[in-house]
Amino acid sequence: MALDEKKACLCKAFHAGHAVFIDEINTSSELESLLNTLLTGFDEAGKPPKHTGFMLFCTQNPISFAGRRATSLAFMRRVLSYLWPAYSQKEIQEILCARIPHLPREALDILSKKHLSIRELIHLGDEIASTITSSGNRQHEGI
C-alpha cells in the first residue's frame, strides 16, 4: 500500500473511532508524524475526530533486529507500552515443532539458539525441512 493510502486509512479510522493494528511499527518512520498528531486527539488540520474511540495497537521488535530503529520519544510519550519477555529456548523449540513437525532434532537445537525472530526461524526451518524432504539429505551444517 502506498504511503498516501496508508495516511488516508489512518485518518479515516481516526474520524470513525476505529482501532488500527500496525505490525513492526519501528521498521518505518514515514507515518510517525501523522500518528503523533492523531494520538494527540486531532487530525493534521487540527480537527477533533467525528467519532471517539480511535486506538492504535502496534508491535515492534528490538532495534537489534535488522531494519529496526528506535521509536521516537515523542511517540513513546503518547502510547502505553508493554515489553513481552523473549521466548525461552524451550518455547522456541515448541513453536518450531508445532509449525514444522518433520524438522530434525539437530536442526531444531541449532535453530533455537539463533538470535532471529520467530518468523525468520520458521522460514529457515521450512527451508531446511523441505530440503531434507526433497533430497533425503540430513546435513544441517549450513545453518
PDB file of C-alpha atoms in Angstrom:
ATOM      1  CA  MET A   1       0.000   0.000   0.000  1.00  0.00           C
ATOM      2  CA  ALA A   2       1.353   3.416  -0.946  1.00  0.00           C
ATOM      3  CA  LEU A   3       2.151   5.948   1.780  1.00  0.00           C
ATOM      4  CA  ASP A   4      -0.722   8.245   0.775  1.00  0.00           C
ATOM      5  CA  GLU A   5      -3.155   5.328   1.028  1.00  0.00           C
ATOM      6  CA  LYS A   6      -1.832   4.429   4.482  1.00  0.00           C
ATOM      7  CA  LYS A   7      -2.279   8.012   5.645  1.00  0.00           C
ATOM      8  CA  ALA A   8      -5.809   8.130   4.247  1.00  0.00           C
ATOM      9  CA  CYS A   9      -6.698   4.860   6.024  1.00  0.00           C
ATOM     10  CA  LEU A  10      -5.317   6.174   9.324  1.00  0.00           C
ATOM     11  CA  CYS A  11      -7.269   9.427   9.024  1.00  0.00           C
ATOM     12  CA  LYS A  12     -10.444   7.542   8.113  1.00  0.00           C
ATOM     13  CA  ALA A  13     -10.014   5.249  11.152  1.00  0.00           C
ATOM     14  CA  PHE A  14      -9.288   8.270  13.358  1.00  0.00           C
ATOM     15  CA  HIS A  15     -12.514  10.030  12.367  1.00  0.00           C
ATOM     16  CA  ALA A  16     -14.573   6.801  12.552  1.00  0.00           C
ATOM     17  CA  GLY A  17     -13.252   5.950  16.028  1.00  0.00           C
ATOM     18  CA  HIS A  18     -11.794   2.623  14.892  1.00  0.00           C
ATOM     19  CA  ALA A  19      -8.879   0.611  16.196  1.00  0.00           C
ATOM     20  CA  VAL A  20      -5.818   0.269  13.965  1.00  0.00           C
ATOM     21  CA  PHE A  21      -3.245  -2.509  14.164  1.00  0.00           C
ATOM     22  CA  ILE A  22       0.267  -1.864  12.849  1.00  0.00           C
ATOM     23  CA  ASP A  23       2.829  -4.655  12.825  1.00  0.00           C
ATOM     24  CA  GLU A  24       6.522  -3.796  13.153  1.00  0.00           C
ATOM     25  CA  ILE A  25       5.961  -0.077  13.645  1.00  0.00           C
ATOM     26  CA  ASN A  26       9.676   0.529  14.086  1.00  0.00           C
ATOM     27  CA  THR A  27      10.562  -0.565  10.549  1.00  0.00           C
ATOM     28  CA  SER A  28       9.382   2.687   9.001  1.00  0.00           C
ATOM     29  CA  SER A  29       9.285   6.264  10.226  1.00  0.00           C
ATOM     30  CA  GLU A  30       7.090   7.535   7.380  1.00  0.00           C
ATOM     31  CA  LEU A  31       3.864   7.570   9.412  1.00  0.00           C
ATOM     32  CA  GLU A  32       5.234   8.721  12.744  1.00  0.00           C
ATOM     33  CA  SER A  33       4.444  12.411  12.326  1.00  0.00           C
ATOM     34  CA  LEU A  34       0.828  11.668  11.394  1.00  0.00           C
ATOM     35  CA  LEU A  35       0.467   9.133  14.205  1.00  0.00           C
ATOM     36  CA  ASN A  36       1.852  11.606  16.739  1.00  0.00           C
ATOM     37  CA  THR A  37      -0.723  14.155  15.582  1.00  0.00           C
ATOM     38  CA  LEU A  38      -3.636  11.701  15.670  1.00  0.00           C
ATOM     39  CA  LEU A  39      -2.614  10.457  19.114  1.00  0.00           C
ATOM     40  CA  THR A  40      -2.951  13.997  20.469  1.00  0.00           C
ATOM     41  CA  GLY A  41      -6.639  13.868  19.500  1.00  0.00           C
ATOM     42  CA  PHE A  42      -6.597  15.971  16.334  1.00  0.00           C
ATOM     43  CA  ASP A  43      -6.064  15.384  12.624  1.00  0.00           C
ATOM     44  CA  GLU A  44      -3.480  17.247  10.555  1.00  0.00           C
ATOM     45  CA  ALA A  45      -5.957  20.088  10.017  1.00  0.00           C
ATOM     46  CA  GLY A  46      -6.363  20.455  13.784  1.00  0.00           C
ATOM     47  CA  LYS A  47      -9.878  18.975  13.832  1.00  0.00           C
ATOM     48  CA  PRO A  48     -11.034  16.546  16.520  1.00  0.00           C
ATOM     49  CA  PRO A  49     -12.410  13.148  15.432  1.00  0.00           C
ATOM     50  CA  LYS A  50     -16.002  12.888  14.251  1.00  0.00           C
ATOM     51  CA  HIS A  51     -16.408   9.810  16.488  1.00  0.00           C
ATOM     52  CA  THR A  52     -14.352   8.990  19.578  1.00  0.00           C
ATOM     53  CA  GLY A  53     -12.614   5.684  20.191  1.00  0.00           C
ATOM     54  CA  PHE A  54      -9.568   5.772  17.907  1.00  0.00           C
ATOM     55  CA  MET A  55      -6.957   3.344  19.232  1.00  0.00           C
ATOM     56  CA  LEU A  56      -3.612   2.247  17.928  1.00  0.00           C
ATOM     57  CA  PHE A  57      -2.182  -1.206  18.608  1.00  0.00           C
ATOM     58  CA  CYS A  58       1.364  -1.775  17.427  1.00  0.00           C
ATOM     59  CA  THR A  59       4.074  -4.373  17.597  1.00  0.00           C
ATOM     60  CA  GLN A  60       7.777  -3.893  17.229  1.00  0.00           C
ATOM     61  CA  ASN A  61      10.890  -5.980  17.559  1.00  0.00           C
ATOM     62  CA  PRO A  62      14.103  -4.869  19.249  1.00  0.00           C
ATOM     63  CA  ILE A  63      16.296  -2.432  17.365  1.00  0.00           C
ATOM     64  CA  SER A  64      18.981  -5.125  17.389  1.00  0.00           C
ATOM     65  CA  PHE A  65      16.972  -6.808  14.599  1.00  0.00           C
ATOM     66  CA  ALA A  66      17.890  -5.765  11.070  1.00  0.00           C
ATOM     67  CA  GLY A  67      15.945  -2.829   9.653  1.00  0.00           C
ATOM     68  CA  ARG A  68      14.528  -1.682  13.005  1.00  0.00           C
ATOM     69  CA  ARG A  69      15.058   1.756  14.503  1.00  0.00           C
ATOM     70  CA  ALA A  70      14.372   3.207  17.909  1.00  0.00           C
ATOM     71  CA  THR A  71      10.883   4.600  18.340  1.00  0.00           C
ATOM     72  CA  SER A  72      10.956   8.349  18.977  1.00  0.00           C
ATOM     73  CA  LEU A  73      10.499   9.735  22.458  1.00  0.00           C
ATOM     74  CA  ALA A  74       7.573  11.845  21.184  1.00  0.00           C
ATOM     75  CA  PHE A  75       5.747   8.713  20.034  1.00  0.00           C
ATOM     76  CA  MET A  76       6.591   6.760  23.192  1.00  0.00           C
ATOM     77  CA  ARG A  77       5.127   9.553  25.336  1.00  0.00           C
ATOM     78  CA  ARG A  78       1.784   9.163  23.555  1.00  0.00           C
ATOM     79  CA  VAL A  79       1.372   5.418  23.991  1.00  0.00           C
ATOM     80  CA  LEU A  80       1.276   2.742  26.651  1.00  0.00           C
ATOM     81  CA  SER A  81       3.806   0.016  26.030  1.00  0.00           C
ATOM     82  CA  TYR A  82       4.347  -3.484  27.290  1.00  0.00           C
ATOM     83  CA  LEU A  83       7.608  -5.334  26.865  1.00  0.00           C
ATOM     84  CA  TRP A  84       6.998  -9.028  26.289  1.00  0.00           C
ATOM     85  CA  PRO A  85       9.816 -11.231  27.517  1.00  0.00           C
ATOM     86  CA  ALA A  86      11.798 -13.066  24.867  1.00  0.00           C
ATOM     87  CA  TYR A  87      10.818 -16.638  24.130  1.00  0.00           C
ATOM     88  CA  SER A  88      12.841 -19.196  26.041  1.00  0.00           C
ATOM     89  CA  GLN A  89      14.786 -21.805  24.079  1.00  0.00           C
ATOM     90  CA  LYS A  90      12.164 -24.394  25.121  1.00  0.00           C
ATOM     91  CA  GLU A  91       9.314 -22.171  23.847  1.00  0.00           C
ATOM     92  CA  ILE A  92      11.118 -21.622  20.538  1.00  0.00           C
ATOM     93  CA  GLN A  93      11.532 -25.385  20.153  1.00  0.00           C
ATOM     94  CA  GLU A  94       7.829 -25.941  20.905  1.00  0.00           C
ATOM     95  CA  ILE A  95       6.820 -23.343  18.298  1.00  0.00           C
ATOM     96  CA  LEU A  96       9.136 -24.824  15.671  1.00  0.00           C
ATOM     97  CA  CYS A  97       7.968 -28.391  16.436  1.00  0.00           C
ATOM     98  CA  ALA A  98       4.322 -27.367  16.112  1.00  0.00           C
ATOM     99  CA  ARG A  99       4.924 -25.430  12.884  1.00  0.00           C
ATOM    100  CA  ILE A 100       7.457 -27.794  11.270  1.00  0.00           C
ATOM    101  CA  PRO A 101       6.803 -31.313  12.610  1.00  0.00           C
ATOM    102  CA  HIS A 102       9.384 -33.007  10.345  1.00  0.00           C
ATOM    103  CA  LEU A 103      12.280 -30.759  11.391  1.00  0.00           C
ATOM    104  CA  PRO A 104      15.145 -32.971  12.605  1.00  0.00           C
ATOM    105  CA  ARG A 105      16.108 -32.656  16.270  1.00  0.00           C
ATOM    106  CA  GLU A 106      19.641 -31.481  15.414  1.00  0.00           C
ATOM    107  CA  ALA A 107      18.291 -28.641  13.273  1.00  0.00           C
ATOM    108  CA  LEU A 108      15.756 -27.779  15.980  1.00  0.00           C
ATOM    109  CA  ASP A 109      18.522 -27.485  18.587  1.00  0.00           C
ATOM    110  CA  ILE A 110      20.660 -25.272  16.353  1.00  0.00           C
ATOM    111  CA  LEU A 111      17.778 -23.012  15.262  1.00  0.00           C
ATOM    112  CA  SER A 112      16.510 -22.485  18.808  1.00  0.00           C
ATOM    113  CA  LYS A 113      19.885 -20.981  19.778  1.00  0.00           C
ATOM    114  CA  LYS A 114      19.920 -18.441  16.930  1.00  0.00           C
ATOM    115  CA  HIS A 115      19.060 -14.808  17.651  1.00  0.00           C
ATOM    116  CA  LEU A 116      16.412 -14.430  14.968  1.00  0.00           C
ATOM    117  CA  SER A 117      12.747 -13.511  15.010  1.00  0.00           C
ATOM    118  CA  ILE A 118      10.235 -16.355  15.188  1.00  0.00           C
ATOM    119  CA  ARG A 119       9.200 -15.514  11.617  1.00  0.00           C
ATOM    120  CA  GLU A 120      12.813 -15.849  10.436  1.00  0.00           C
ATOM    121  CA  LEU A 121      13.295 -19.090  12.390  1.00  0.00           C
ATOM    122  CA  ILE A 122      10.147 -20.619  10.892  1.00  0.00           C
ATOM    123  CA  HIS A 123      11.202 -19.559   7.393  1.00  0.00           C
ATOM    124  CA  LEU A 124      14.665 -21.083   7.870  1.00  0.00           C
ATOM    125  CA  GLY A 125      13.163 -24.215   9.440  1.00  0.00           C
ATOM    126  CA  ASP A 126      10.763 -24.595   6.496  1.00  0.00           C
ATOM    127  CA  GLU A 127      13.707 -24.335   4.093  1.00  0.00           C
ATOM    128  CA  ILE A 128      15.670 -26.973   5.997  1.00  0.00           C
ATOM    129  CA  ALA A 129      12.699 -29.349   6.229  1.00  0.00           C
ATOM    130  CA  SER A 130      11.849 -29.008   2.525  1.00  0.00           C
ATOM    131  CA  THR A 131      15.489 -29.546   1.535  1.00  0.00           C
ATOM    132  CA  ILE A 132      15.678 -32.676   3.661  1.00  0.00           C
ATOM    133  CA  THR A 133      12.343 -33.951   2.364  1.00  0.00           C
ATOM    134  CA  SER A 134      13.201 -33.363  -1.298  1.00  0.00           C
ATOM    135  CA  SER A 135      16.785 -34.638  -1.200  1.00  0.00           C
ATOM    136  CA  GLY A 136      16.771 -37.118   1.644  1.00  0.00           C
ATOM    137  CA  ASN A 137      19.841 -35.217   2.891  1.00  0.00           C
ATOM    138  CA  ARG A 138      20.092 -34.857   6.644  1.00  0.00           C
ATOM    139  CA  GLN A 139      23.056 -32.458   6.646  1.00  0.00           C
ATOM    140  CA  HIS A 140      22.484 -29.174   8.508  1.00  0.00           C
ATOM    141  CA  GLU A 141      25.978 -27.664   8.539  1.00  0.00           C
ATOM    142  CA  GLY A 142      24.808 -24.618   6.576  1.00  0.00           C
ATOM    143  CA  ILE A 143      22.522 -23.433   9.360  1.00  0.00           C
TER     144      ILE A 143
END
